[in-house]
């Protein structure tokens, strides 16, 4: 309803300004300040002050007087307070919100008939996912979820670097060293098993005699050349290692969860000739120069001083060359492309975009979501002989810590056998992994953050458990109603004759109306997050929602309401709240527990 109300406000304000010959290009419509009691406000008076030659409060009063709310479904009245023009929604707005939010899919926007490919994570397939890159799959998966909920047709892709030197070293090492030369794997999974070969190979190249290293380098170079030439046998040798490592990495990522529709391999664009086609076309452009034994692009006309190498002197392509072919494939198959990258890849992203323009592509199709890295917490996570902290370590510790918090809060229910071991484990997993994911996705991507266990798992603060508890509380209220013989399904709007008698106007307490207004905003929050590729906007909304719901819960008894009409209306409001917070958490990739 909020989106419809905003459209009415825009139309009414634009008409009032146009009737007085005033510009309508910037209406200044925004959420009102806390001390302004309105559904929406406009700061247009600030902009018009210089043009009209009057103070903003005077202009705001005149504009409010000029706006005619007649004929609009939701716009009830307009007034001013100080420099703001205030727009107030009527009863129909709140009633329709309550109706709409009974739908389990509440907040999902209509189909836009627009396809988007979201590429994220894409860590090199050389071993387990390192926690230092955890923000990429968390942010990338959340962006994909937001776009999907906003009506886009979304595919999630992992771009596999299976043609670089690291993979060649890995393949050589796997074929060279014996199991007996390696330490015991840290976990019983393919990526942990095979990474031992990669580490052994790199150690050998650093420490072995020069003659042995020279022989090894020759074999590594042979693998790289075989890939570049599209040699089937070489491809199969590399694939044998890469695919097994990826299977383990997927297990780790699915715990977040972060799932993918396709794993697109770099070698595909070598083998189908598209990388060579990119090279030929780039050579023919005015930006191509041959310097320092390599073909490069001079991108200074695009404000980029660093040259972009796209072909080595030996005729082999580079990662960026293949990625250019990859992106042209994206443009041919999707309406838009989003790539999630760490801040250390910003230069490469700018170079890629410039090169794509040189190749004649419409780069308006491409968006980059750039993020800063997460500083890790102190804790019990093992660095395992200096190899770093894996994502699995972080998630394991999150579950352990969450279980400690859950057991403290559920002690009496565990002792009374209301919850068994499986229940406790489920809640600990939902809360623990949800806490990690929520804490990371809730921050603006470009801001560096330090992950802190105490904050992430604080049930009383603005954290995942704080929001998850709202969903569990809603479920508990609805379950209790059912146990008392109240058919909650029957009081949902559209659920039958009983539903037709439900009167939303009895929800007249300030806390009830605040909650309805907050629920009404949810679809607009989804729209904003999708347009800006910023899922943290949804996380901010969930915290505000939780605070508003908790105020309602404290002040407005549901099952102990004064009469049945008010009880049923509040149950409908609780059901609307449950759907809203469940969908908001789902968009963030955080589970919504039914009990906590």
Coordinates of C-alpha atoms in Angstrom, one line a residue, residues 266 275 278-279 282-283 287-299 304-325 347-348 350-352 354-355 358-359:
X266 CA 36.6 -19.8 -17.7
X275 CA 38.3 -15.2 -26.1
X278 CA 37.7 -10.6 -28.2
X279 CA 41.5 -10.3 -28.8
X282 CA 40.5 -5.3 -29.4
X283 CA 43.6 -5.3 -31.6
X287 CA 43.1 1.9 -27.9
X288 CA 45.3 -1.1 -28.6
X289 CA 49.1 -0.8 -28.3
X290 CA 51.9 -3.4 -28.2
X291 CA 54.2 -2.5 -25.4
X292 CA 56.5 -4.4 -23.0
X293 CA 56.1 -7.6 -25.0
X294 CA 52.3 -7.6 -24.6
X295 CA 49.1 -6.3 -26.2
X296 CA 47.5 -3.7 -24.0
X297 CA 44.6 -1.2 -23.9
X298 CA 45.3 2.5 -23.2
X299 CA 42.3 3.4 -21.1
X304 CA 42.1 5.0 -16.0
X305 CA 45.8 5.4 -16.0
X306 CA 46.8 1.7 -15.7
X307 CA 47.1 -0.2 -19.0
X308 CA 45.1 -3.3 -19.4
X309 CA 47.0 -6.3 -20.8
X310 CA 44.8 -8.6 -22.9
X311 CA 47.4 -10.8 -24.7
X312 CA 50.8 -12.0 -23.7
X313 CA 53.7 -12.0 -26.1
X314 CA 53.5 -15.8 -26.3
X315 CA 49.9 -15.5 -27.7
X316 CA 48.1 -16.6 -24.5
X317 CA 45.1 -14.7 -23.1
X318 CA 44.6 -13.5 -19.5
X319 CA 41.8 -13.8 -17.0
X320 CA 40.5 -10.4 -18.0
X321 CA 40.4 -11.4 -21.7
X322 CA 38.3 -14.4 -20.9
X323 CA 36.1 -12.4 -18.5
X324 CA 35.4 -9.9 -21.4
X325 CA 34.1 -12.8 -23.4
X347 CA 40.3 -1.1 -10.7
X348 CA 39.8 -4.3 -12.6
X350 CA 36.6 -0.2 -14.0
X351 CA 39.0 -1.6 -16.6
X352 CA 36.6 -4.3 -17.6
X354 CA 35.9 0.4 -20.2
X355 CA 37.1 -2.5 -22.4
X358 CA 35.5 -0.3 -26.5
X359 CA 34.1 -3.6 -27.8

